[in-house]
Short mmCIF file of C-alpha atoms in Angstrom, two decimals:
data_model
loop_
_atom_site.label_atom_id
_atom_site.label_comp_id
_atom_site.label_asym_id
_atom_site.label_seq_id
_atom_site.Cartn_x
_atom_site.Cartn_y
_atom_site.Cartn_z
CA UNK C 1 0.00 0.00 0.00
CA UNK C 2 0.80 3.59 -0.69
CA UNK C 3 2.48 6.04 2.28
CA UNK C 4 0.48 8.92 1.49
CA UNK C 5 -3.34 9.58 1.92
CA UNK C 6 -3.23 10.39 -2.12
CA UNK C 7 -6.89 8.05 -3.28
CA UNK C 8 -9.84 10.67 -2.74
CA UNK C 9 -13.41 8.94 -2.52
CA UNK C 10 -16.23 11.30 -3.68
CA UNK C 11 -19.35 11.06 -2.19
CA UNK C 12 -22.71 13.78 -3.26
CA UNK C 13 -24.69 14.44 -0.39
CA UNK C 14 -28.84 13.10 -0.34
CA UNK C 15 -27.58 13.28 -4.51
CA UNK C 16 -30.87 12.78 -5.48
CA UNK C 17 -32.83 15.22 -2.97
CA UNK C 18 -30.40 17.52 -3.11
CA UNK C 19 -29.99 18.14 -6.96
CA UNK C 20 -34.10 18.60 -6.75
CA UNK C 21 -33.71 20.81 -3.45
CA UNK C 22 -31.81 23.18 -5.60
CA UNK C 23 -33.83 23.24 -9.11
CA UNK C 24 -37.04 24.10 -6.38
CA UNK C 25 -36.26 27.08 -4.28
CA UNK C 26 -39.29 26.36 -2.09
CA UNK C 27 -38.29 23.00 -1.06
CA UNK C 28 -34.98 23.98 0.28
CA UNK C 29 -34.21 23.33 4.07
CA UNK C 30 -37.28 21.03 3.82
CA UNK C 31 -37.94 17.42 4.19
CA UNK C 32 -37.75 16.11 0.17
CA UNK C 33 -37.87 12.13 -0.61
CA UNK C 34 -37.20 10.68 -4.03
CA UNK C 35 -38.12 7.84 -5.35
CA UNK C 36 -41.41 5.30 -6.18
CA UNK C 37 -44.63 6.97 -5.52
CA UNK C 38 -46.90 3.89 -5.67
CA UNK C 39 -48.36 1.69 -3.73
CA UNK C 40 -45.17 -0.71 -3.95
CA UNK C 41 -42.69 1.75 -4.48
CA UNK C 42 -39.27 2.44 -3.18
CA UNK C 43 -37.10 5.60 -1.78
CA UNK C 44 -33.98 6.24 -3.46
CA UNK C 45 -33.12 9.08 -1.72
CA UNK C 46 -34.16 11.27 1.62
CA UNK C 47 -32.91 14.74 2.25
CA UNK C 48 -31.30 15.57 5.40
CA UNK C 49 -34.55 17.20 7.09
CA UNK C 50 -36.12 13.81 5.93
CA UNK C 51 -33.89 11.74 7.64
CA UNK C 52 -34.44 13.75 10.62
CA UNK C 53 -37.91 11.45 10.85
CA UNK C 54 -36.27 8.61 10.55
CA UNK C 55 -36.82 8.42 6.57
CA UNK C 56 -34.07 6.38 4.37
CA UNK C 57 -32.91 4.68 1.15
CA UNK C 58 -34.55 1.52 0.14
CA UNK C 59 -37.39 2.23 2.68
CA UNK C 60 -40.78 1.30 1.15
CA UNK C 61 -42.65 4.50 0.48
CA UNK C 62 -45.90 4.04 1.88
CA UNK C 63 -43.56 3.89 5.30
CA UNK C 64 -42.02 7.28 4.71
CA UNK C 65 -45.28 8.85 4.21
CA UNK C 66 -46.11 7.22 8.04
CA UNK C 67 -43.04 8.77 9.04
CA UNK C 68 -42.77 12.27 7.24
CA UNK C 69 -46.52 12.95 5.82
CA UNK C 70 -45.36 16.84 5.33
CA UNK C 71 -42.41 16.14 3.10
CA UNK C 72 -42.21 16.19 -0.64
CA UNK C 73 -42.75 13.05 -2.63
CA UNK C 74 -40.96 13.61 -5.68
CA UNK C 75 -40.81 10.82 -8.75
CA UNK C 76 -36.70 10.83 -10.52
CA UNK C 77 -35.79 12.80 -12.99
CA UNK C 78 -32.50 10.84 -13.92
CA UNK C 79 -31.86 12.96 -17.29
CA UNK C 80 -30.77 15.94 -14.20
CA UNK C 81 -28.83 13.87 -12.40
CA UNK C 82 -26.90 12.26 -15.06
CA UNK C 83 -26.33 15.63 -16.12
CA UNK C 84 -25.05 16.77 -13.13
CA UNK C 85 -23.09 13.32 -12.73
CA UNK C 86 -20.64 14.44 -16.00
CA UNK C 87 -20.50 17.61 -15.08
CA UNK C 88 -18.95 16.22 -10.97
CA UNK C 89 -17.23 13.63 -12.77
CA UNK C 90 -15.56 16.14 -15.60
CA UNK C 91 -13.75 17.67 -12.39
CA UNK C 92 -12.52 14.31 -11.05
CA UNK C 93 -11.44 13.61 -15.07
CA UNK C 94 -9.59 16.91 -14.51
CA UNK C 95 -7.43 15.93 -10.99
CA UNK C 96 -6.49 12.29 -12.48
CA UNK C 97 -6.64 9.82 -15.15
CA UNK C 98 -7.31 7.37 -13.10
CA UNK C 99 -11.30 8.00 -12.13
CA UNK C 100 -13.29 4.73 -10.73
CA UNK C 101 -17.15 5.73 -10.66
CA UNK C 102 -19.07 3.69 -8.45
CA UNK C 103 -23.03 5.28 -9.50
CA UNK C 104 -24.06 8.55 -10.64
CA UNK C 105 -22.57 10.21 -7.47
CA UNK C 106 -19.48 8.27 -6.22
CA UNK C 107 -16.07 8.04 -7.32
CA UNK C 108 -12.85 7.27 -6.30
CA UNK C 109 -9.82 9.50 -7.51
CA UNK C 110 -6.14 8.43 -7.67
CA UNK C 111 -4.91 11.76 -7.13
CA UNK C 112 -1.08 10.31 -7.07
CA UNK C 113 -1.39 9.00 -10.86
CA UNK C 114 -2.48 12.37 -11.58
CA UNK C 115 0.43 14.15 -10.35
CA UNK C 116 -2.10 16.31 -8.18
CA UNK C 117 -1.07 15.54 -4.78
CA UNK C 118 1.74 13.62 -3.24
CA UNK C 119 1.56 13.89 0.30
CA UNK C 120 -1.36 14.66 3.31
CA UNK C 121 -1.14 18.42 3.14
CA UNK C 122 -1.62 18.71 -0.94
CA UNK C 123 -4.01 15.72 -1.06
CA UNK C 124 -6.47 17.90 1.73
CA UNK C 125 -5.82 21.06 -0.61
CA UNK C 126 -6.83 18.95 -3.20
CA UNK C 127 -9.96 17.78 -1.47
CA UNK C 128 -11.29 21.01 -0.21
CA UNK C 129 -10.87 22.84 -3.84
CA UNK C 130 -12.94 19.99 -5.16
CA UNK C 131 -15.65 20.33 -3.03
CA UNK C 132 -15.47 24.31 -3.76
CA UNK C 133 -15.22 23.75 -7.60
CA UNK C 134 -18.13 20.76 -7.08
CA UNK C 135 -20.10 23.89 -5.38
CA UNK C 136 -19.51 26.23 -7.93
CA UNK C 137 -20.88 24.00 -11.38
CA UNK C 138 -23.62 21.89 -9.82
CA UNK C 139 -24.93 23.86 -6.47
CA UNK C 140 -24.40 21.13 -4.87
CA UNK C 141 -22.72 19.81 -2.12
CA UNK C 142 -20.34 16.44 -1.90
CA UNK C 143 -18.26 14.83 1.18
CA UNK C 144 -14.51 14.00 0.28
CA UNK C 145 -12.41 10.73 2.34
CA UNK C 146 -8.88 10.79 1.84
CA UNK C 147 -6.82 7.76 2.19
CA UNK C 148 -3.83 5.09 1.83
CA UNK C 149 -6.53 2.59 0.24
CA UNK C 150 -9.81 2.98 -1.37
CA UNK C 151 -11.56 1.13 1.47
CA UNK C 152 -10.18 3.72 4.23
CA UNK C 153 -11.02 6.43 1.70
CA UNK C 154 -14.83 5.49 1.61
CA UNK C 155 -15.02 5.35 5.18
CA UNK C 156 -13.89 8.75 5.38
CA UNK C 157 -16.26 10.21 3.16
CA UNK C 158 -18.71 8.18 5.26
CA UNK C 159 -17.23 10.37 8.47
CA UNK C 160 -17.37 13.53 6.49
CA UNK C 161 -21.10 13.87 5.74
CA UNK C 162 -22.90 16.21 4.83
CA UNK C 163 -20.64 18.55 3.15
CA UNK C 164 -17.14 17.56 4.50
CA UNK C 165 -13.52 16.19 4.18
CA UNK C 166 -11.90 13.58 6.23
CA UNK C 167 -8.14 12.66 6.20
CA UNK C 168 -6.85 9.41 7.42
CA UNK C 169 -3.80 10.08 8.69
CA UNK C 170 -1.17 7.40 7.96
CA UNK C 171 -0.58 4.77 11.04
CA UNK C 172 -3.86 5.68 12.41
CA UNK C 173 -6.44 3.25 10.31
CA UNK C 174 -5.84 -0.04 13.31
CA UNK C 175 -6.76 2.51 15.61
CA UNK C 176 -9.65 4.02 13.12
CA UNK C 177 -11.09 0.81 12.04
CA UNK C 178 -11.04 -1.29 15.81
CA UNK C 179 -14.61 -0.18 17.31
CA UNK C 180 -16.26 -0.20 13.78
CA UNK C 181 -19.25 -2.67 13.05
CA UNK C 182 -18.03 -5.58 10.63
CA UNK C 183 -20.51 -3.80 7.81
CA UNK C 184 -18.45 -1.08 7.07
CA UNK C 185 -15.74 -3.78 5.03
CA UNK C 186 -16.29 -4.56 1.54
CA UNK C 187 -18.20 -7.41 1.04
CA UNK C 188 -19.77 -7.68 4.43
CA UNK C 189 -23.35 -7.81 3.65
CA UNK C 190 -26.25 -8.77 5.86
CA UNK C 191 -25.51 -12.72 5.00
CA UNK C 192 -22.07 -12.28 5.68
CA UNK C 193 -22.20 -9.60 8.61
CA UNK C 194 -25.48 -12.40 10.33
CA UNK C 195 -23.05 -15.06 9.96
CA UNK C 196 -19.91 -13.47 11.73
CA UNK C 197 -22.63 -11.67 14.62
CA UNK C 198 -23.55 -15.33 15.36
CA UNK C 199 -20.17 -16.21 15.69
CA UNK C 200 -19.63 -13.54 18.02
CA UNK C 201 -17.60 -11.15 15.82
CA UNK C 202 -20.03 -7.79 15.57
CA UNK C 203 -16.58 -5.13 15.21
CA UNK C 204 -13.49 -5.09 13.19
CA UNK C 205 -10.95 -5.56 15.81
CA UNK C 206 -12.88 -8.55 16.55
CA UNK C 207 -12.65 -9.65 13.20
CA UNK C 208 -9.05 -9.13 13.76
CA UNK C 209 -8.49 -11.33 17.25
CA UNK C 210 -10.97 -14.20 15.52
CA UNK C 211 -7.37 -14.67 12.88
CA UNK C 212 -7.16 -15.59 9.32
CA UNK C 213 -7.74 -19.52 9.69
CA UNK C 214 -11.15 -18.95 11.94
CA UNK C 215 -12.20 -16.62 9.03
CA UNK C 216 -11.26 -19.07 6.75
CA UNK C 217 -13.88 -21.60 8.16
CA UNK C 218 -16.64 -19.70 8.84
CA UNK C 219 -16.34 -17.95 5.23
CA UNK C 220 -14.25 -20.11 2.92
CA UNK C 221 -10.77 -19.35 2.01
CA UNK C 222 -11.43 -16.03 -0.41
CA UNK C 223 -13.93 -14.21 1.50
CA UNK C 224 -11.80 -15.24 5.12
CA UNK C 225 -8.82 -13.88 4.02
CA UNK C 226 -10.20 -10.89 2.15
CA UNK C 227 -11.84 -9.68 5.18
CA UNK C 228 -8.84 -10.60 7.47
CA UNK C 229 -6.66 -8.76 5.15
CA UNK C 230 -9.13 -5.39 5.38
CA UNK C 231 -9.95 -5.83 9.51
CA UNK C 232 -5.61 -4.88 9.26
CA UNK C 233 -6.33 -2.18 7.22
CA UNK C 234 -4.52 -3.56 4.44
CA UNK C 235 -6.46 -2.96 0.83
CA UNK C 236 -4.04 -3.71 -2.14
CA UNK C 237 -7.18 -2.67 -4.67
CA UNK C 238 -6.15 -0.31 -7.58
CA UNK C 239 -8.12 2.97 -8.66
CA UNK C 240 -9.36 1.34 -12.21
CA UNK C 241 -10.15 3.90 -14.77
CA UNK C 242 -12.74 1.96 -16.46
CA UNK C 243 -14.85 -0.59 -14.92
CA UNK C 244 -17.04 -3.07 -17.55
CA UNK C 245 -20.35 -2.84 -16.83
CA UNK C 246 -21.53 -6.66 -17.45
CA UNK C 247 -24.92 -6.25 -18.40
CA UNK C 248 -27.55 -3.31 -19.34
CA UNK C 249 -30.47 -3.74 -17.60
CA UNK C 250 -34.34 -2.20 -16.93
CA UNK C 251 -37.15 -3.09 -14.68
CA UNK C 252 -40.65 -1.92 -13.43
CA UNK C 253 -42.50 -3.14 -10.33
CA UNK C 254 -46.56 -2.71 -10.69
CA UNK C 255 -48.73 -0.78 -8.79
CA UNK C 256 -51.03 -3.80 -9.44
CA UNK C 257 -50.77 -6.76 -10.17
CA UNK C 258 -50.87 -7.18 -14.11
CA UNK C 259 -53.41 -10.25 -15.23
CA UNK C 260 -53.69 -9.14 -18.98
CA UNK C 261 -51.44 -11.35 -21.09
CA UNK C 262 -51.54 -8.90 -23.91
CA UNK C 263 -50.46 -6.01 -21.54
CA UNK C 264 -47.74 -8.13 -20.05
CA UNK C 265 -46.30 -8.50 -23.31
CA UNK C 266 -46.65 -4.63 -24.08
CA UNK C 267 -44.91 -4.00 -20.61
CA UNK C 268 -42.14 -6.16 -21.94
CA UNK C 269 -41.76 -4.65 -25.35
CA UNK C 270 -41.71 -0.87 -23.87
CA UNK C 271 -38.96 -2.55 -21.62
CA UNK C 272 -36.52 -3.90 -24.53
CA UNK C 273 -36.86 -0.21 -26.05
CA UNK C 274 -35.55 1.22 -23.17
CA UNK C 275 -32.77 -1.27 -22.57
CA UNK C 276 -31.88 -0.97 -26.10
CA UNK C 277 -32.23 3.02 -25.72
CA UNK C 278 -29.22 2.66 -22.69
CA UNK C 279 -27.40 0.12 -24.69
CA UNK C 280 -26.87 2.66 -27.61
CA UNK C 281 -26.47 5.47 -24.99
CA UNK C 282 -23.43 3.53 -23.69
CA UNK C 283 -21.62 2.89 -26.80
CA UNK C 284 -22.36 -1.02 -26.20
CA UNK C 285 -24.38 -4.14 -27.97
CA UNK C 286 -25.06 -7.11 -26.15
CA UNK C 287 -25.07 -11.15 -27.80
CA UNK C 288 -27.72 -12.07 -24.54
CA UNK C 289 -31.67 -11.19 -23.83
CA UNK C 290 -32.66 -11.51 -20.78
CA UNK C 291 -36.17 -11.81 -18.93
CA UNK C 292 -36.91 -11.55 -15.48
CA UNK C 293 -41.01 -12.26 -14.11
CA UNK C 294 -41.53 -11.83 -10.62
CA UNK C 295 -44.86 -13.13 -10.39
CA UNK C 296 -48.25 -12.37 -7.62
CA UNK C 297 -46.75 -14.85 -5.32
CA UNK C 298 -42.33 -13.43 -5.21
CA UNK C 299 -41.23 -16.14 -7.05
CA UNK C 300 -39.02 -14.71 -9.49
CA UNK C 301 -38.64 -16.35 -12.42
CA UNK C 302 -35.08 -15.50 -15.11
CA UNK C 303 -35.13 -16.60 -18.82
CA UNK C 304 -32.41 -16.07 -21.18
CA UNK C 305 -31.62 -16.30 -24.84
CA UNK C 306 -27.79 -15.75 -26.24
CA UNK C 307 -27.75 -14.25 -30.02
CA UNK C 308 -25.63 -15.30 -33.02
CA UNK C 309 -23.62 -12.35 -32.24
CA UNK C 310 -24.05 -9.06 -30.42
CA UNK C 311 -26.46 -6.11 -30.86
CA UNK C 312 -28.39 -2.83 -29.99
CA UNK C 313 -31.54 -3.15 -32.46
CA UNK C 314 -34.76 -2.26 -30.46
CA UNK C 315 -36.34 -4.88 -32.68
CA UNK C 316 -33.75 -7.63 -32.17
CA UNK C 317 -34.10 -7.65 -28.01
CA UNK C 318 -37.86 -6.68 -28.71
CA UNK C 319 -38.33 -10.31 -30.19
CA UNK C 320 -36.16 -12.02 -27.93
CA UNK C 321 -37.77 -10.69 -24.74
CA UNK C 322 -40.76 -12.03 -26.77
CA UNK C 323 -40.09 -15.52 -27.15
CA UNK C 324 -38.92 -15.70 -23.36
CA UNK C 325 -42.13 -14.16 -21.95
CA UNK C 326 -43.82 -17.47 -24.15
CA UNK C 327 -42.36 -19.80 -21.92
CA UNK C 328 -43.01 -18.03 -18.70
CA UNK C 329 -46.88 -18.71 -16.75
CA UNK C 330 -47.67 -14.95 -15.63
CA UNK C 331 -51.70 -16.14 -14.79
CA UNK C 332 -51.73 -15.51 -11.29
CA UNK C 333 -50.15 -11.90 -12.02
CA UNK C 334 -47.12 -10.24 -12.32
CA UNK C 335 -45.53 -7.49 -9.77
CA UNK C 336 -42.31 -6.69 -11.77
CA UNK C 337 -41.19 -7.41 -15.22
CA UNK C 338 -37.49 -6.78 -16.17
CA UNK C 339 -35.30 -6.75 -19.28
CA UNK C 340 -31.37 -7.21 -19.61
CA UNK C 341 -28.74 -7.49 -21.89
CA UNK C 342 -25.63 -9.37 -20.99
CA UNK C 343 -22.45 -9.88 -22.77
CA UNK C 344 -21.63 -6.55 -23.80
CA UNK C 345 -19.21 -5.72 -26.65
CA UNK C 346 -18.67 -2.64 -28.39
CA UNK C 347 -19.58 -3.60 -31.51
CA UNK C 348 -22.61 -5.24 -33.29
CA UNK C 349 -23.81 -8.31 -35.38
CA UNK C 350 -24.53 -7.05 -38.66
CA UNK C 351 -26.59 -9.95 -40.11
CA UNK C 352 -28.66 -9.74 -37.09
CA UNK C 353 -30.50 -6.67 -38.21
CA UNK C 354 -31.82 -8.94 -41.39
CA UNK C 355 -32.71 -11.46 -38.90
CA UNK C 356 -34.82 -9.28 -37.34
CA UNK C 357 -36.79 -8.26 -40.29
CA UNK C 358 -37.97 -11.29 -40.91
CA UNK C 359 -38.72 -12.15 -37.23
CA UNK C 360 -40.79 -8.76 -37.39
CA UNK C 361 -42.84 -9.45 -40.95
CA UNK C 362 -44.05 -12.69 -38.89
CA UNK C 363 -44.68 -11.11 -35.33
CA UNK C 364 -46.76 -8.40 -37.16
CA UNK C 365 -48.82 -11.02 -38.71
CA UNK C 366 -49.39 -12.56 -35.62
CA UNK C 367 -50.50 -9.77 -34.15
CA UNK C 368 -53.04 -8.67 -36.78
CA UNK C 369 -54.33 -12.40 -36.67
CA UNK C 370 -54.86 -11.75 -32.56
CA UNK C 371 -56.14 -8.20 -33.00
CA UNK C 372 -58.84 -9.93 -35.77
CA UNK C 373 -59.78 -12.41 -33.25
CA UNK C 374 -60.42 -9.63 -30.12
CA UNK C 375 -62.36 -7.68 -32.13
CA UNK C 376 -66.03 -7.76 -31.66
CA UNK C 377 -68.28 -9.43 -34.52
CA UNK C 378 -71.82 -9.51 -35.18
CA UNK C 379 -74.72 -7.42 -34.53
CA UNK C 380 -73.51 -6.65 -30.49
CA UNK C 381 -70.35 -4.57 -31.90
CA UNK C 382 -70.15 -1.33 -31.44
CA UNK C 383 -70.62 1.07 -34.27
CA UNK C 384 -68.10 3.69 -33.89
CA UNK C 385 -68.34 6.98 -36.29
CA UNK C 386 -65.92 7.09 -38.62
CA UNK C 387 -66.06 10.83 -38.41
CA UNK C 388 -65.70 11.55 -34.36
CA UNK C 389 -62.29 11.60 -33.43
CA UNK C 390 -61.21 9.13 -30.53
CA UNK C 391 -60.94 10.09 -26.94
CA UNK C 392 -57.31 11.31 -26.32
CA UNK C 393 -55.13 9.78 -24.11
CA UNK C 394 -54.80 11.72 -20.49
CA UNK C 395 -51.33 12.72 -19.95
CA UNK C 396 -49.37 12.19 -17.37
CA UNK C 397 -47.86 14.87 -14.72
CA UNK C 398 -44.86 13.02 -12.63
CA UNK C 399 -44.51 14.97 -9.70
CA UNK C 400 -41.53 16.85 -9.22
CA UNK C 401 -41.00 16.90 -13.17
CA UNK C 402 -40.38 20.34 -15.36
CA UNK C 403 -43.76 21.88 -17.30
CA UNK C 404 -43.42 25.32 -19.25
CA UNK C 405 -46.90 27.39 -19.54
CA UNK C 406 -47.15 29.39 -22.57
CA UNK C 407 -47.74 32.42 -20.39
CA UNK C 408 -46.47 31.78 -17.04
CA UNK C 409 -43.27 29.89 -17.79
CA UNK C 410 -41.27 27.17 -15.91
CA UNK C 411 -42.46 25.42 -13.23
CA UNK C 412 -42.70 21.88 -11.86
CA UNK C 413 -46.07 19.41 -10.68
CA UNK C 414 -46.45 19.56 -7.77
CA UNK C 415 -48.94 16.85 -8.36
CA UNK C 416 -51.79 16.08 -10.72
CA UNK C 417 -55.52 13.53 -10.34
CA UNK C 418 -59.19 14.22 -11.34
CA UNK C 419 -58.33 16.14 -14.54
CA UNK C 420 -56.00 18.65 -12.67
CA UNK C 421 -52.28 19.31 -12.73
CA UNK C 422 -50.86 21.73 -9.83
CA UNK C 423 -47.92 23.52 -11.02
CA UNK C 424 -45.40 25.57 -8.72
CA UNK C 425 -43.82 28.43 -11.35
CA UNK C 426 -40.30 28.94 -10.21
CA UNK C 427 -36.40 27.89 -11.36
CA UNK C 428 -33.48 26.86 -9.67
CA UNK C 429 -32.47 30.87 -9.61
CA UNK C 430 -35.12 32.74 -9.10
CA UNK C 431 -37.38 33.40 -4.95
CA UNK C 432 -39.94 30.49 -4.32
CA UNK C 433 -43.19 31.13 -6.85
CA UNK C 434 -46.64 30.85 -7.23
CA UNK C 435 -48.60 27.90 -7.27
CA UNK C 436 -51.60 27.32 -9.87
CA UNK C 437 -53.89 24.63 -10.93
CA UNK C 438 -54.62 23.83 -14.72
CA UNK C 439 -56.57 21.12 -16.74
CA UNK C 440 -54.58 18.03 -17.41
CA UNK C 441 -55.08 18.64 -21.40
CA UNK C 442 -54.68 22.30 -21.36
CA UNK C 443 -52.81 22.71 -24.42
CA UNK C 444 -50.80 25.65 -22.90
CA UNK C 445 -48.83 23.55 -20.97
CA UNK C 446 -46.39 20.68 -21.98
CA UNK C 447 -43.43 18.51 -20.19
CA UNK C 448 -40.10 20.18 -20.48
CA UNK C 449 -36.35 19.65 -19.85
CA UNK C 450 -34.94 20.29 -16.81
CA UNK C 451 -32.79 23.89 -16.31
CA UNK C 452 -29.50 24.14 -15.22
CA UNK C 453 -28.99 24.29 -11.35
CA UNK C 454 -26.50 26.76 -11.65
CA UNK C 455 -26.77 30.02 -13.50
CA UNK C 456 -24.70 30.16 -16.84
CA UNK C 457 -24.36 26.50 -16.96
CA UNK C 458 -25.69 24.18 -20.22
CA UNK C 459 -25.20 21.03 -18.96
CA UNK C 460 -28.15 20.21 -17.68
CA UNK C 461 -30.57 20.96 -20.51
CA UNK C 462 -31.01 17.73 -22.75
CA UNK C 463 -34.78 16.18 -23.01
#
C-alpha cells in the first residue's frame, strides 16, 4: 500500500434530494424524498430534514409517508442527475486519469497518478478545492475521504457527511477501524455480517483477534482472508479507470398486479426499447436477452436467450424478450417485469439486423391475426363513427418533473388527479413562486427539460 493519503473517494450528499432541493427554491431546508410513488414503491433518496424522521434509502414508500406525511414526494428525474453526474465527474477527469465511478454520485480519484497531490497536506488542498469547484458548477454539495486505500477512503467520506472532508492520517487506520461494526468492510453484507454476529464477531478488531484460519472456516478461504486482510487495514485494490459494466439492464414493479397477457407482453416490449435506448447510450451491444417475471406470489422467475452475435436493435431484443415471456406462466399476475442485456461488446452483429426483419414481418402477422380475433363481430359490436375523433389519451404529470406554460413559464407538478395538474412556477435561480392549478389537457402547458442548477451553466438541458 501507498504512504500517502493520495486516493480521494467522492461522495454527493442526499444526490438525489439535493440536486431537486436546488432546481425548487421552495423546497430547500425542507424534508424532500425521491423515489417510487406507488403503492409498492421504493425511496432512493431522503434529504437531510427527511432523515431527521427517521426516513431512508430503500425504505418502502408508503412507510415514509407514516413517518414524514409533510415532506415532498418527488418521482426521478434521472436525465438531471446524469447531467449533473458528467459535469462532478468532468472535475474528477480533470485531478487524475485514473477515475473509478461507483453510480451517478461516487467516485474514487487516484490523485497520485495524476500528479495532483503527493503527500497529506496537498491531497487535503486537493480535497477542499474539489468540493469548492463541485459547489460552484452543480450547487451542490459532496463529502470527500482521503486515504492510503480505497476502502479507508470510503469510510472517510462516510465520516465527512454532509458537506465535509476527512483525512486518514497514515498509522492511524488499526486505531480508526477497531470499534467499527463488521458492515463497514467490503463485502460484508447482511448474510455475511449475520453469519460473523452469530459467531460472536459484531466489530473489526474482533474480526481481527478471531485470525485468518477462523475466518477461513466460517467464510471459505477467499472471503476469510479478504476480510482478514481489510480488519488490518490492508487494501491492495487499484483505482481502475474503467470498470465493464456486465450487463444493461431495466425493470418496473406494478402498482397492481398485471393479469392481462396482452399487456404483459406490451410491458415487456416498452422494456426492450428502453434497454436498447441505454445500450446505444453507452456505446455497447449485447449477444444475450434476458427476462426476469416476478410473479403475484415473489417467485421470481429468469429466462435467457444468447444471439448469433451481439447487438443494440430495439427490434432484435424486442423479439427475444418475446419468445422468453412465451415460456413463462404470468396467470396468477405479475408485480415486476425486467429486461437485460448481458455480454456486452462494443460492436454489433450485422446480419442480425436482417434477422430481425424477418422475425418482425411474422410477429406483425401474428399480431393482426390476434387483433382480428379480439375484435367484436356480429350485430352486439359497437358502431363507432368514422367521423368523431377518438378520446385522447390523459397525460401524465410526474410529480416533481419540469412543465413550461405558454404564459407563465417554468415550473414543476407539484402533483396532478381528477383532470387537474398543480404547477409551482419557479427555477433553480429565481425566490420560491406561485402555485396554480390547470386542466390536465390544457394545451398551454407541456413537459419540459430540466434547467441548469447553476446560473450560466448548459449542462443540464437535454430532453
Amino acid at each position: 500500500m501507498r504512504s500517502a493519503p493520495t486516493i480521494l473517494h467522492l461522495d454527493m450528499d442526499a444526490f438525489y434530494a439535493s440536486a431537486e432541493q436546488a432546481a425548487k427554491p421552495s423546497l430547500r431546508g425542507k424534508a424532500v424524498v425521491v423515489g417510487g410513488l406507488g403503492p409498492r414503491g421504493v425511496v432512493a433518496t431522503a434529504s437531510y430534514e427527511a432523515r431527521r424522521f427517521g426516513v431512508h434509502s430503500a425504505m418502502p414508500t408508503a412507510q415514509a409517508r407514516r413517518l414524514a406525511p409533510h415532506a415532498a414526494y418527488l418521482t426521478p428525474r434521472f436525465t438531471l442527475y446524469r447531467d449533473v453526474s458528467n459535469q462532478v465527474m468532468g472535475l474528477l477527469r480533470e485531478l487524475s486519469p485514473l477515475v473509478e465511478p461507483l453510480s451517478l454520485d461516487e467516485a474514487f480519484v487516484d490523485l497520485e497518478a495524476g500528479g495532483a497531490a503527493f503527500d497529506g497536506g496537498s491531497a487535503r488542498e486537493v480535497g477542499e478545492r474539489l468540493r469548492a469547484d463541485i459547489r460552484r458548477v452543480t450547487g451542490l454539495s459532496g463529502s470527500v475521504g482521503l486515504a492510503v486505500s480505497k476502502m479507508l477512503a470510503k469510510i472517510g467520506s462516510e465520516r465527512a457527511k454532509p458537506d465535509g472532508l476527512v483525512l486518514i492520517e497514515p498509522g492511524t487506520e488499526r486505531q480508526l477501524l477497531a470499534p467499527l461494526p463488521v458492515r463497514v468492510l467490503p463485502g460484508v453484507g447482511p448474510a455475511t455480517g449475520d453469519h460473523l454476529r452469530r459467531a460472536g464477531i459484531t466489530t473489526v478488531d474482533e474480526l481481527a483477534e478471531a485470525g485468518q484460519d477462523e475466518l477461513v472456516r466460517l467464510l471459505g478461504r477467499a472471503h476469510g482472508t479478504g476480510l482478514y486482510a481489510m480488519a488490518l487495514a490492508l487494501d491492495e485494490r487499484p483505482v481502475v479507470s474503467e470498470r465493464e459494466g456486465k450487463s444493461v439492464s431495466v425493470e418496473d414493479t406494478y402498482d397492481l398486479d398485471i393479469h392481462d397477457r396482452i399487456r404483459v407482453r406490451g410491458e415487456v416490449a416498452r422494456l426492450a426499447e428502453r434497454c436498447t435506448r441505454r445500450l446505444r447510450e453507452a456505446g455497447r451491444s449485447g449477444r444475450t436477452v434476458v427476462l426476469k417475471v416476478r410473479r403475484y406470489d415473489f417467485s421470481t422467475l429468469t429466462r435467457s436467450e444468447t444471439l448469433r452475435g451481439p447487438t443494440d436493435d430495439p427490434a432484435v431484443v424486442r423479439e427475444a424478450a418475446a419468445r422468453l415471456l412465451e415460456g413463462v406462466d404470468t396467470t396468477g399476475g405479475v408485480r415486476l417485469l425486467g429486461v437485460g442485456v448481458s455480454g456486452l461488446a462494443d460492436y454489433t452483429q450485422e446480419d442480425l439486423f436482417a434477422q430481425a426483419a424477418g422475425e418482425r414481418a411474422a410477429a406483425e402477422a401474428e399480431a393482426a391475426a390476434e387483433a382480428d380475433e379480439l375484435a367484436p363481430q356480429g350485430p352486439a359490436a359497437e358502431v363507432v363513427d368514422p367521423v368523431a375523433p377518438a378520446a385522447p389519451e390523459e397525460r401524465r404529470w410526474p410529480a416533481g418533473h419540469d412543465v413550461v406554460h405558454a404564459v407563465h413559464g417554468p415550473g414543476w407538478v407539484q402533483g396532478s388527479g381528477v383532470g387537474r395538474v398543480t404547477v409551482r412556477f419557479e427555477t433553480p435561480t429565481s425566490a420560491p413562486g406561485r402555485v396554480r392549478t390547470f386542466r390536465t389537457d390544457d394545451p398551454e402547458l407541456s413537459l419540459s427539460a430540466p434547467l441548469p442548477l447553476v446560473e450560466g451553466d448548459g449542462g443540464a438541458g437535454e430532453g
